[in-house]
Tab-separated table of C-alpha atoms in Angstrom:
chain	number	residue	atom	x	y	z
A	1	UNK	CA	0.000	0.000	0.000
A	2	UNK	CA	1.448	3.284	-1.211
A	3	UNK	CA	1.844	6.170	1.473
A	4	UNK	CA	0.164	9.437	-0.021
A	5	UNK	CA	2.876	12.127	-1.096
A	6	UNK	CA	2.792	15.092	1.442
A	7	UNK	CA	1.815	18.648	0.449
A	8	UNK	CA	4.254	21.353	0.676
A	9	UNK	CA	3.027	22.597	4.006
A	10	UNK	CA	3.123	19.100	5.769
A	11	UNK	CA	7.268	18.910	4.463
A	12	UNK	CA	7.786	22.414	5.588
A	13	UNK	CA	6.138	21.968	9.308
A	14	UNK	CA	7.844	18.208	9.489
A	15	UNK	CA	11.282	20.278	8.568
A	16	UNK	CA	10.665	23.216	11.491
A	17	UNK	CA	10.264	20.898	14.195
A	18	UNK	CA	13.061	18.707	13.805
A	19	UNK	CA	15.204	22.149	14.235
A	20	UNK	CA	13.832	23.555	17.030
A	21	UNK	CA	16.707	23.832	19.766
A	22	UNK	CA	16.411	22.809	23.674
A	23	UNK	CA	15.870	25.691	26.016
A	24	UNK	CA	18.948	27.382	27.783
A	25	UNK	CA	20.036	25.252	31.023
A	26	UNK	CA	20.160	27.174	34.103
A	27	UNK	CA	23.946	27.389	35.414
A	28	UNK	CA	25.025	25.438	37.921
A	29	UNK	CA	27.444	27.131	40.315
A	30	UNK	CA	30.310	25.422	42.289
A	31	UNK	CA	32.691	26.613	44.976
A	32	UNK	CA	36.404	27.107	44.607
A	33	UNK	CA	37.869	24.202	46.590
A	34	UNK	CA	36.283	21.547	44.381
A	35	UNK	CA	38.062	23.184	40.935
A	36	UNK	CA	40.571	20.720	39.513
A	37	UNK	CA	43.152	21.094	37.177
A	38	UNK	CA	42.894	21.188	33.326
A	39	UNK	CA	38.909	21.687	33.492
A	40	UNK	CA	36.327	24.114	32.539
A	41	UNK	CA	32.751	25.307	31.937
A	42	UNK	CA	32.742	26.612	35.866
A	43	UNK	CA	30.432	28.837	36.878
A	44	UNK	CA	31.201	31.176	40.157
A	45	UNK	CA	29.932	33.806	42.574
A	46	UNK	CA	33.276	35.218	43.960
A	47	UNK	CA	34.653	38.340	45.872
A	48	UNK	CA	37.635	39.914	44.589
A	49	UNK	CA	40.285	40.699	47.219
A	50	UNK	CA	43.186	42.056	44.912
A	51	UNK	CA	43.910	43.189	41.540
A	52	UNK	CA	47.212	43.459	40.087
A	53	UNK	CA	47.852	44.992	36.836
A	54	UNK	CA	50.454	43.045	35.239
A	55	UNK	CA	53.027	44.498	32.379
A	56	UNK	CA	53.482	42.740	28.845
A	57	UNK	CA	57.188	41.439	28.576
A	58	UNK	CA	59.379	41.545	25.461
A	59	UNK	CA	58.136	42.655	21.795
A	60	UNK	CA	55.418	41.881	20.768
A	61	UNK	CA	54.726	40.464	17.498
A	62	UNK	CA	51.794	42.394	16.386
A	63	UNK	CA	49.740	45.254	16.843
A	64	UNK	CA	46.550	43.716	18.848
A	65	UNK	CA	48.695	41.987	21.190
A	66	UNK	CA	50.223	44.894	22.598
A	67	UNK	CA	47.261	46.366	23.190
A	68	UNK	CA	45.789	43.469	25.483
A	69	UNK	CA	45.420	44.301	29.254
A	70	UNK	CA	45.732	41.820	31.976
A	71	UNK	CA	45.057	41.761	35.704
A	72	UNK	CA	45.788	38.521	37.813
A	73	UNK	CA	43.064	39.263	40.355
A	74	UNK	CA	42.512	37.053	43.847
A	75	UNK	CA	39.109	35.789	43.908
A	76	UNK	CA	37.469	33.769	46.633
A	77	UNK	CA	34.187	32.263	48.047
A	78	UNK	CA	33.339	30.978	51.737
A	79	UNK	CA	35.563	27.762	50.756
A	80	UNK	CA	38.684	29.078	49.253
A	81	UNK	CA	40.586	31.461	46.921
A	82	UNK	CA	42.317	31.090	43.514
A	83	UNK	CA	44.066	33.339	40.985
A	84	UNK	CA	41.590	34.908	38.150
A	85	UNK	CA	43.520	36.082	35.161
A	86	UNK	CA	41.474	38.596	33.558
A	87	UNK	CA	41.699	40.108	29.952
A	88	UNK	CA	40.819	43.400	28.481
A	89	UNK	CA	37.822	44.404	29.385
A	90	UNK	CA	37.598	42.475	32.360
A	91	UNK	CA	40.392	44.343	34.304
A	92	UNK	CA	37.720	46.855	34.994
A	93	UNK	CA	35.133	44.839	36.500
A	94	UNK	CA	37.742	42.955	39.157
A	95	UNK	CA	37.891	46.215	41.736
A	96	UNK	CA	38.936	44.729	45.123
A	97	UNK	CA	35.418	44.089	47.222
A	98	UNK	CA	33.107	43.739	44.296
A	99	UNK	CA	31.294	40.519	43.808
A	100	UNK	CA	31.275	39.028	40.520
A	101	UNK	CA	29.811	36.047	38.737
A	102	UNK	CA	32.173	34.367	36.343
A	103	UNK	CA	30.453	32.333	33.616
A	104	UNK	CA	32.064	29.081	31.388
A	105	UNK	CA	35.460	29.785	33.557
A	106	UNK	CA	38.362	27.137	32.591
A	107	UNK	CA	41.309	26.306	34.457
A	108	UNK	CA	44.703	27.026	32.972
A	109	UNK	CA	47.951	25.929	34.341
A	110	UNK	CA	51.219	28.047	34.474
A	111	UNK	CA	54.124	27.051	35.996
A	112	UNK	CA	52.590	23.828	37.772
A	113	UNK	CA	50.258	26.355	39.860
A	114	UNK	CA	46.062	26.457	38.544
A	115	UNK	CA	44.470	29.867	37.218
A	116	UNK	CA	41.191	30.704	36.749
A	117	UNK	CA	40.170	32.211	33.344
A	118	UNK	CA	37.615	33.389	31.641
A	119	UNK	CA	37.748	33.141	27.882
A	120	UNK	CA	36.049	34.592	24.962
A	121	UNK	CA	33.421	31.730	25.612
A	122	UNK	CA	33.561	33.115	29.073
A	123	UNK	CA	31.515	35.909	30.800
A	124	UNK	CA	32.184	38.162	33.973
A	125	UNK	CA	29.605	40.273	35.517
A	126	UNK	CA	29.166	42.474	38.761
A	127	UNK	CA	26.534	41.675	40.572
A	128	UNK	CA	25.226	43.140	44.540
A	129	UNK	CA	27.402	42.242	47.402
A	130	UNK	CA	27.679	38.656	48.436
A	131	UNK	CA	27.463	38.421	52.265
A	132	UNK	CA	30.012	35.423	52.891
A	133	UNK	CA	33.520	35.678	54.387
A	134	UNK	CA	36.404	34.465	51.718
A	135	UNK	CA	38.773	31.643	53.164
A	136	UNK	CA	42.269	32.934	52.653
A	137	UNK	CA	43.739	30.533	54.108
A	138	UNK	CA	42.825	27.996	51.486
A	139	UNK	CA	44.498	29.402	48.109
A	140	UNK	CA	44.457	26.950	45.544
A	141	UNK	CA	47.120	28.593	42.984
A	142	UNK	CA	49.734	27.968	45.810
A	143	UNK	CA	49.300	24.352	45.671
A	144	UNK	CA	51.736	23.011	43.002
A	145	UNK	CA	50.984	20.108	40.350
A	146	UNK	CA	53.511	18.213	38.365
A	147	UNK	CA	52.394	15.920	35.573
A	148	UNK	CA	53.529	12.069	36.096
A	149	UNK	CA	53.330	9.812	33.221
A	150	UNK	CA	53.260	6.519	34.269
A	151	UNK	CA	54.172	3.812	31.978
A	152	UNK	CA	52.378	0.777	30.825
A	153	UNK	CA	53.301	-2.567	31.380
């Protein structure tokens, strides 16, 4: 038995539902002390303690890159603290005591200790005063890593 041959209508409605994209997720936040090296897609409500303005070294090739700021900021919740790199025009939105929510965050490495950064994937926005204490006293980008291969037998 033949199937009848579908009108131009029924192809085009058959063709706009099988594109029609998911609905945003809602973020899910996490807490500094349970970042681990060489991941990413972290969302974060931090406080910024300290913002250091940090100088290019050496020539640089081209024009754009010597125009790029960059801040390595101290950031922290109620569970710990890390370095946040920031870029451009993110140096002005890490003022020490503002709270900020860092969106799609990765973790970078340099030197063996981890940094927090935000890419151009990545988003950082003020937002009204968080009222938790940062813990100091637990600063992830002092803790040093160092890569082990181990061979197979």
């Amino acid at each position: 038995m033949a199937t009848p041959a579908k009108t131009g209508r029924e192809r085009q409605e058959e063709s706009s539902n099988a594109g029609v994209k998911p609905g945003l997720r809602k973020p899910v936040f996490t807490k500094v002390d349970l970042l681990k090296p060489g991941t990413g897609g972290h969302n974060l409500t931090v406080k910024v303690l300290n913002s250091i303005a940090v100088l290019p070294k050496g020539r640089s090739v081209s024009y754009h890159l010597r125009q790029s700021r960059i801040a390595e900021c101290l950031i922290g919740d109620d569970t710990g603290c890390i370095t946040f790199t920031a870029r451009n025009d993110q140096v002005n939105l890490m003022k020490p005591g503002a709270t900020v929510i860092i969106r799609n965050a990765k973790i970078d490495m340099f030197k063996g200790s981890m940094r927090l950064a935000a890419d151009k994937w990545g988003r950082v926005e003020v937002t009204e005063p968080a009222e938790f204490a940062v813990k100091e006293d637990n600063n992830l980008s002092l803790v040093e890593y160092e890569l082990v291969n181990i061979a197979e037998e």
